[in-house]
Amino acid sequence: MIRVFLLDDHEVVRRGLVDLLEVDGDIEVIGESGLAQEAIRRIPALRPDVAILDARLPDGNGIDVCRDVRAVDSSIKGLILTSYEDDEALFAAIMAGASGYVLKQIRGTDLVDAVRRVASGQSLLDPAVTQRVLERIRHGVEQPREFASLTEQERRILEFIAEGLTNREIAGRMLLAEKTVKNYVSSLLAKLGLERRTQAAVLATRLLGEHPH
């Protein structure tokens, strides 16, 4: 049984999604919310397999919820649901560790399929797009000049952030203390003139806009 949490500020949309997801009997909606802050509290406690997160909410957005929830429990998969095709949000979703990014115009059966695929560990993000973001961070001849100030260690950590890893997972990969990783993250965000991880996506977007491949 695939356990799902729904975050959408429209009750009618949530009702429709519950009916749609539970029709075949292999998916159960174990919780729902219309507010970002409530979802950030409830999702880690309920431990769903997949959280379907509306990108735009009255008190925040699903991408930040995805990042905050995965920082607590990286086994929870995030599926961002949005009304708009927006490059900046797509990159932010990649940076927040989301497994998928789907438009609300998606056919019902396709959404159910997306939930099943994400629950099984697949990523629905276009690998070519994810790869381009990583390539820019790694080599990027056309990197923003801010990137030049990063140390080798900070650059590696930025790569891991782009792959959606939490500080704890990065610490494991780099054999560092989690607190050390946290300090590196603060330092690299400061150097890039950013306040949050997701904003690093904006740099990548600007870059890809200027240098299409």
PDB file of C-alpha atoms in Angstrom:
ATOM      1  CA  MET A   1       0.000   0.000   0.000  1.00  0.00           C
ATOM      2  CA  ILE A   2       1.400   3.416  -1.019  1.00  0.00           C
ATOM      3  CA  ARG A   3       0.791   6.028   1.691  1.00  0.00           C
ATOM      4  CA  VAL A   4       0.207   9.570   0.384  1.00  0.00           C
ATOM      5  CA  PHE A   5      -0.098  13.011   2.000  1.00  0.00           C
ATOM      6  CA  LEU A   6      -1.888  15.806   0.092  1.00  0.00           C
ATOM      7  CA  LEU A   7      -1.024  19.487   0.388  1.00  0.00           C
ATOM      8  CA  ASP A   8      -3.319  21.803  -1.592  1.00  0.00           C
ATOM      9  CA  ASP A   9      -5.156  24.915  -0.407  1.00  0.00           C
ATOM     10  CA  HIS A  10      -8.344  24.037  -2.333  1.00  0.00           C
ATOM     11  CA  GLU A  11     -10.556  21.520  -0.549  1.00  0.00           C
ATOM     12  CA  VAL A  12     -12.346  20.636  -3.805  1.00  0.00           C
ATOM     13  CA  VAL A  13      -9.013  19.733  -5.410  1.00  0.00           C
ATOM     14  CA  ARG A  14      -8.044  17.589  -2.396  1.00  0.00           C
ATOM     15  CA  ARG A  15     -11.406  15.753  -2.471  1.00  0.00           C
ATOM     16  CA  GLY A  16     -10.957  15.038  -6.177  1.00  0.00           C
ATOM     17  CA  LEU A  17      -7.402  13.815  -5.660  1.00  0.00           C
ATOM     18  CA  VAL A  18      -8.432  11.489  -2.823  1.00  0.00           C
ATOM     19  CA  ASP A  19     -11.111   9.872  -5.029  1.00  0.00           C
ATOM     20  CA  LEU A  20      -8.714   9.614  -7.938  1.00  0.00           C
ATOM     21  CA  LEU A  21      -5.809   8.131  -5.978  1.00  0.00           C
ATOM     22  CA  GLU A  22      -7.805   5.619  -3.926  1.00  0.00           C
ATOM     23  CA  VAL A  23      -9.869   4.163  -6.777  1.00  0.00           C
ATOM     24  CA  ASP A  24      -7.596   1.149  -7.470  1.00  0.00           C
ATOM     25  CA  GLY A  25      -7.039   0.229  -3.833  1.00  0.00           C
ATOM     26  CA  ASP A  26      -3.209   0.330  -3.833  1.00  0.00           C
ATOM     27  CA  ILE A  27      -2.891   3.966  -2.667  1.00  0.00           C
ATOM     28  CA  GLU A  28      -4.141   5.367   0.642  1.00  0.00           C
ATOM     29  CA  VAL A  29      -4.326   9.102   1.474  1.00  0.00           C
ATOM     30  CA  ILE A  30      -3.226   9.207   5.126  1.00  0.00           C
ATOM     31  CA  GLY A  31      -3.331  12.974   5.659  1.00  0.00           C
ATOM     32  CA  GLU A  32      -4.039  16.285   4.004  1.00  0.00           C
ATOM     33  CA  SER A  33      -3.552  19.986   4.593  1.00  0.00           C
ATOM     34  CA  GLY A  34      -4.151  23.356   2.960  1.00  0.00           C
ATOM     35  CA  LEU A  35      -1.281  25.190   4.677  1.00  0.00           C
ATOM     36  CA  ALA A  36       2.496  24.895   4.255  1.00  0.00           C
ATOM     37  CA  GLN A  37       3.425  25.344   7.939  1.00  0.00           C
ATOM     38  CA  GLU A  38       0.919  22.730   9.103  1.00  0.00           C
ATOM     39  CA  ALA A  39       2.194  20.291   6.455  1.00  0.00           C
ATOM     40  CA  ILE A  40       5.827  20.781   7.558  1.00  0.00           C
ATOM     41  CA  ARG A  41       4.771  19.672  11.073  1.00  0.00           C
ATOM     42  CA  ARG A  42       2.465  16.811  10.085  1.00  0.00           C
ATOM     43  CA  ILE A  43       4.222  15.107   7.162  1.00  0.00           C
ATOM     44  CA  PRO A  44       7.320  13.854   9.073  1.00  0.00           C
ATOM     45  CA  ALA A  45       5.053  12.543  11.878  1.00  0.00           C
ATOM     46  CA  LEU A  46       2.811  10.628   9.440  1.00  0.00           C
ATOM     47  CA  ARG A  47       5.738   9.360   7.313  1.00  0.00           C
ATOM     48  CA  PRO A  48       3.925   8.960   3.977  1.00  0.00           C
ATOM     49  CA  ASP A  49       5.760   7.329   1.055  1.00  0.00           C
ATOM     50  CA  VAL A  50       4.860  10.276  -1.202  1.00  0.00           C
ATOM     51  CA  ALA A  51       3.832  13.865  -0.404  1.00  0.00           C
ATOM     52  CA  ILE A  52       1.933  15.621  -3.220  1.00  0.00           C
ATOM     53  CA  LEU A  53       2.728  19.292  -2.696  1.00  0.00           C
ATOM     54  CA  ASP A  54       0.982  22.250  -4.309  1.00  0.00           C
ATOM     55  CA  ALA A  55       3.664  24.708  -5.463  1.00  0.00           C
ATOM     56  CA  ARG A  56       1.738  27.855  -4.396  1.00  0.00           C
ATOM     57  CA  LEU A  57       0.063  28.164  -1.000  1.00  0.00           C
ATOM     58  CA  PRO A  58      -1.332  31.030   1.078  1.00  0.00           C
ATOM     59  CA  ASP A  59       1.486  30.757   3.645  1.00  0.00           C
ATOM     60  CA  GLY A  60       4.392  29.427   1.583  1.00  0.00           C
ATOM     61  CA  ASN A  61       5.096  26.962  -1.190  1.00  0.00           C
ATOM     62  CA  GLY A  62       5.368  23.225  -1.735  1.00  0.00           C
ATOM     63  CA  ILE A  63       9.008  23.431  -2.787  1.00  0.00           C
ATOM     64  CA  ASP A  64      10.093  24.807   0.601  1.00  0.00           C
ATOM     65  CA  VAL A  65       7.867  22.209   2.286  1.00  0.00           C
ATOM     66  CA  CYS A  66       9.612  19.497   0.249  1.00  0.00           C
ATOM     67  CA  ARG A  67      13.055  20.706   1.309  1.00  0.00           C
ATOM     68  CA  ASP A  68      12.118  21.067   4.993  1.00  0.00           C
ATOM     69  CA  VAL A  69      10.408  17.659   5.159  1.00  0.00           C
ATOM     70  CA  ARG A  70      13.279  15.866   3.409  1.00  0.00           C
ATOM     71  CA  ALA A  71      15.760  17.502   5.780  1.00  0.00           C
ATOM     72  CA  VAL A  72      13.915  15.668   8.592  1.00  0.00           C
ATOM     73  CA  ASP A  73      13.214  12.402   6.718  1.00  0.00           C
ATOM     74  CA  SER A  74      14.788  11.869   3.295  1.00  0.00           C
ATOM     75  CA  SER A  75      12.779   8.653   2.734  1.00  0.00           C
ATOM     76  CA  ILE A  76       9.671  10.797   2.041  1.00  0.00           C
ATOM     77  CA  LYS A  77       9.370  11.477  -1.697  1.00  0.00           C
ATOM     78  CA  GLY A  78       8.091  14.867  -2.852  1.00  0.00           C
ATOM     79  CA  LEU A  79       5.899  15.361  -5.932  1.00  0.00           C
ATOM     80  CA  ILE A  80       5.373  19.049  -6.754  1.00  0.00           C
ATOM     81  CA  LEU A  81       1.991  19.869  -8.292  1.00  0.00           C
ATOM     82  CA  THR A  82       1.767  23.198 -10.088  1.00  0.00           C
ATOM     83  CA  SER A  83      -0.489  25.173 -12.417  1.00  0.00           C
ATOM     84  CA  TYR A  84       2.397  26.863 -14.187  1.00  0.00           C
ATOM     85  CA  GLU A  85       5.313  25.614 -16.243  1.00  0.00           C
ATOM     86  CA  ASP A  86       8.073  27.714 -14.788  1.00  0.00           C
ATOM     87  CA  ASP A  87      11.796  27.054 -15.265  1.00  0.00           C
ATOM     88  CA  GLU A  88      12.731  28.772 -12.046  1.00  0.00           C
ATOM     89  CA  ALA A  89      10.351  26.610 -10.011  1.00  0.00           C
ATOM     90  CA  LEU A  90      11.576  23.484 -11.807  1.00  0.00           C
ATOM     91  CA  PHE A  91      15.162  24.218 -10.787  1.00  0.00           C
ATOM     92  CA  ALA A  92      14.041  25.073  -7.263  1.00  0.00           C
ATOM     93  CA  ALA A  93      12.253  21.685  -7.137  1.00  0.00           C
ATOM     94  CA  ILE A  94      15.474  19.926  -8.198  1.00  0.00           C
ATOM     95  CA  MET A  95      17.402  21.792  -5.511  1.00  0.00           C
ATOM     96  CA  ALA A  96      14.791  20.865  -2.882  1.00  0.00           C
ATOM     97  CA  GLY A  97      15.191  17.153  -3.639  1.00  0.00           C
ATOM     98  CA  ALA A  98      11.759  16.631  -5.235  1.00  0.00           C
ATOM     99  CA  SER A  99      11.273  13.384  -7.173  1.00  0.00           C
ATOM    100  CA  GLY A 100       8.824  14.909  -9.620  1.00  0.00           C
ATOM    101  CA  TYR A 101       7.238  18.097 -10.903  1.00  0.00           C
ATOM    102  CA  VAL A 102       3.844  17.733 -12.601  1.00  0.00           C
ATOM    103  CA  LEU A 103       1.352  20.211 -14.016  1.00  0.00           C
ATOM    104  CA  LYS A 104      -2.199  20.287 -12.625  1.00  0.00           C
ATOM    105  CA  GLN A 105      -3.437  19.831 -16.190  1.00  0.00           C
ATOM    106  CA  ILE A 106      -2.093  16.238 -16.031  1.00  0.00           C
ATOM    107  CA  ARG A 107      -4.624  13.470 -16.769  1.00  0.00           C
ATOM    108  CA  GLY A 108      -5.850  11.707 -13.640  1.00  0.00           C
ATOM    109  CA  THR A 109      -4.476   8.306 -14.624  1.00  0.00           C
ATOM    110  CA  ASP A 110      -1.076   9.879 -15.352  1.00  0.00           C
ATOM    111  CA  LEU A 111      -0.969  11.420 -11.874  1.00  0.00           C
ATOM    112  CA  VAL A 112      -1.744   8.041 -10.262  1.00  0.00           C
ATOM    113  CA  ASP A 113       1.033   6.521 -12.395  1.00  0.00           C
ATOM    114  CA  ALA A 114       3.392   9.329 -11.309  1.00  0.00           C
ATOM    115  CA  VAL A 115       2.686   8.590  -7.623  1.00  0.00           C
ATOM    116  CA  ARG A 116       3.388   4.870  -8.154  1.00  0.00           C
ATOM    117  CA  ARG A 117       6.631   5.581 -10.002  1.00  0.00           C
ATOM    118  CA  VAL A 118       7.889   8.082  -7.413  1.00  0.00           C
ATOM    119  CA  ALA A 119       6.969   5.663  -4.578  1.00  0.00           C
ATOM    120  CA  SER A 120       9.064   2.967  -6.277  1.00  0.00           C
ATOM    121  CA  GLY A 121      12.104   5.265  -6.215  1.00  0.00           C
ATOM    122  CA  GLN A 122      12.005   6.630  -9.771  1.00  0.00           C
ATOM    123  CA  SER A 123      12.545  10.309 -10.548  1.00  0.00           C
ATOM    124  CA  LEU A 124      10.109  12.034 -12.891  1.00  0.00           C
ATOM    125  CA  LEU A 125      12.400  15.017 -13.378  1.00  0.00           C
ATOM    126  CA  ASP A 126      13.881  15.222 -16.853  1.00  0.00           C
ATOM    127  CA  PRO A 127      17.402  13.788 -16.372  1.00  0.00           C
ATOM    128  CA  ALA A 128      18.766  16.122 -19.075  1.00  0.00           C
ATOM    129  CA  VAL A 129      17.625  19.199 -17.148  1.00  0.00           C
ATOM    130  CA  THR A 130      18.964  17.882 -13.824  1.00  0.00           C
ATOM    131  CA  GLN A 131      22.243  17.027 -15.549  1.00  0.00           C
ATOM    132  CA  ARG A 132      22.580  20.539 -17.008  1.00  0.00           C
ATOM    133  CA  VAL A 133      22.154  22.091 -13.561  1.00  0.00           C
ATOM    134  CA  LEU A 134      24.862  19.770 -12.174  1.00  0.00           C
ATOM    135  CA  GLU A 135      27.209  20.373 -15.120  1.00  0.00           C
ATOM    136  CA  ARG A 136      26.979  24.133 -14.594  1.00  0.00           C
ATOM    137  CA  ILE A 137      27.819  23.754 -10.911  1.00  0.00           C
ATOM    138  CA  ARG A 138      30.712  21.363 -11.637  1.00  0.00           C
ATOM    139  CA  HIS A 139      32.495  22.938 -14.578  1.00  0.00           C
ATOM    140  CA  GLY A 140      30.395  25.736 -16.003  1.00  0.00           C
ATOM    141  CA  VAL A 141      32.744  27.688 -18.169  1.00  0.00           C
ATOM    142  CA  GLU A 142      29.912  30.216 -18.093  1.00  0.00           C
ATOM    143  CA  GLN A 143      29.424  30.103 -14.329  1.00  0.00           C
ATOM    144  CA  PRO A 144      28.334  33.271 -12.592  1.00  0.00           C
ATOM    145  CA  ARG A 145      31.411  34.980 -11.180  1.00  0.00           C
ATOM    146  CA  GLU A 146      30.069  34.348  -7.655  1.00  0.00           C
ATOM    147  CA  PHE A 147      30.846  30.623  -8.150  1.00  0.00           C
ATOM    148  CA  ALA A 148      34.540  31.421  -8.557  1.00  0.00           C
ATOM    149  CA  SER A 149      34.760  32.311  -4.853  1.00  0.00           C
ATOM    150  CA  LEU A 150      33.680  28.818  -3.727  1.00  0.00           C
ATOM    151  CA  THR A 151      36.274  26.413  -2.370  1.00  0.00           C
ATOM    152  CA  GLU A 152      36.483  22.886  -3.840  1.00  0.00           C
ATOM    153  CA  GLN A 153      34.704  21.558  -0.728  1.00  0.00           C
ATOM    154  CA  GLU A 154      31.874  24.127  -1.014  1.00  0.00           C
ATOM    155  CA  ARG A 155      31.462  23.343  -4.704  1.00  0.00           C
ATOM    156  CA  ARG A 156      31.069  19.625  -3.935  1.00  0.00           C
ATOM    157  CA  ILE A 157      28.485  20.423  -1.272  1.00  0.00           C
ATOM    158  CA  LEU A 158      26.585  22.628  -3.735  1.00  0.00           C
ATOM    159  CA  GLU A 159      26.518  19.668  -6.162  1.00  0.00           C
ATOM    160  CA  PHE A 160      25.039  17.454  -3.447  1.00  0.00           C
ATOM    161  CA  ILE A 161      22.428  20.119  -2.613  1.00  0.00           C
ATOM    162  CA  ALA A 162      21.506  20.206  -6.314  1.00  0.00           C
ATOM    163  CA  GLU A 163      21.052  16.425  -6.192  1.00  0.00           C
ATOM    164  CA  GLY A 164      18.571  16.891  -3.348  1.00  0.00           C
ATOM    165  CA  LEU A 165      20.681  15.493  -0.505  1.00  0.00           C
ATOM    166  CA  THR A 166      20.084  16.634   3.067  1.00  0.00           C
ATOM    167  CA  ASN A 167      22.926  17.911   5.284  1.00  0.00           C
ATOM    168  CA  ARG A 168      22.963  14.539   7.068  1.00  0.00           C
ATOM    169  CA  GLU A 169      23.305  12.635   3.784  1.00  0.00           C
ATOM    170  CA  ILE A 170      26.017  15.027   2.555  1.00  0.00           C
ATOM    171  CA  ALA A 171      27.885  14.488   5.844  1.00  0.00           C
ATOM    172  CA  GLY A 172      27.734  10.722   5.230  1.00  0.00           C
ATOM    173  CA  ARG A 173      29.044  11.038   1.662  1.00  0.00           C
ATOM    174  CA  MET A 174      31.879  13.396   2.607  1.00  0.00           C
ATOM    175  CA  LEU A 175      32.721  11.759   5.949  1.00  0.00           C
ATOM    176  CA  LEU A 176      32.171  15.021   7.794  1.00  0.00           C
ATOM    177  CA  ALA A 177      30.162  15.936  10.889  1.00  0.00           C
ATOM    178  CA  GLU A 178      26.644  17.175  10.058  1.00  0.00           C
ATOM    179  CA  LYS A 179      27.418  20.446  11.899  1.00  0.00           C
ATOM    180  CA  THR A 180      30.491  20.953   9.667  1.00  0.00           C
ATOM    181  CA  VAL A 181      28.343  20.496   6.549  1.00  0.00           C
ATOM    182  CA  LYS A 182      25.829  22.984   7.938  1.00  0.00           C
ATOM    183  CA  ASN A 183      28.655  25.525   8.362  1.00  0.00           C
ATOM    184  CA  TYR A 184      29.843  24.920   4.778  1.00  0.00           C
ATOM    185  CA  VAL A 185      26.283  25.389   3.480  1.00  0.00           C
ATOM    186  CA  SER A 186      25.944  28.700   5.380  1.00  0.00           C
ATOM    187  CA  SER A 187      29.297  29.838   4.015  1.00  0.00           C
ATOM    188  CA  LEU A 188      28.544  28.982   0.378  1.00  0.00           C
ATOM    189  CA  LEU A 189      25.084  30.592   0.513  1.00  0.00           C
ATOM    190  CA  ALA A 190      26.681  33.738   1.956  1.00  0.00           C
ATOM    191  CA  LYS A 191      29.291  33.779  -0.821  1.00  0.00           C
ATOM    192  CA  LEU A 192      26.565  33.376  -3.451  1.00  0.00           C
ATOM    193  CA  GLY A 193      24.580  36.161  -1.761  1.00  0.00           C
ATOM    194  CA  LEU A 194      21.661  33.796  -1.021  1.00  0.00           C
ATOM    195  CA  GLU A 195      19.552  33.175   2.065  1.00  0.00           C
ATOM    196  CA  ARG A 196      18.165  29.726   1.279  1.00  0.00           C
ATOM    197  CA  ARG A 197      19.166  26.603  -0.620  1.00  0.00           C
ATOM    198  CA  THR A 198      16.334  26.955  -3.138  1.00  0.00           C
ATOM    199  CA  GLN A 199      17.603  30.363  -4.255  1.00  0.00           C
ATOM    200  CA  ALA A 200      20.723  28.725  -5.693  1.00  0.00           C
ATOM    201  CA  ALA A 201      18.297  27.445  -8.344  1.00  0.00           C
ATOM    202  CA  VAL A 202      17.698  30.996  -9.531  1.00  0.00           C
ATOM    203  CA  LEU A 203      21.364  31.301 -10.491  1.00  0.00           C
ATOM    204  CA  ALA A 204      21.143  28.083 -12.490  1.00  0.00           C
ATOM    205  CA  THR A 205      18.013  29.321 -14.241  1.00  0.00           C
ATOM    206  CA  ARG A 206      19.615  32.620 -15.187  1.00  0.00           C
ATOM    207  CA  LEU A 207      22.624  30.748 -16.503  1.00  0.00           C
ATOM    208  CA  LEU A 208      20.597  28.382 -18.655  1.00  0.00           C
ATOM    209  CA  GLY A 209      18.540  31.266 -19.953  1.00  0.00           C
ATOM    210  CA  GLU A 210      21.661  33.059 -21.129  1.00  0.00           C
ATOM    211  CA  HIS A 211      23.433  30.038 -22.550  1.00  0.00           C
ATOM    212  CA  PRO A 212      20.864  27.612 -24.013  1.00  0.00           C
ATOM    213  CA  HIS A 213      22.183  24.234 -25.142  1.00  0.00           C
TER     214      HIS A 213
END
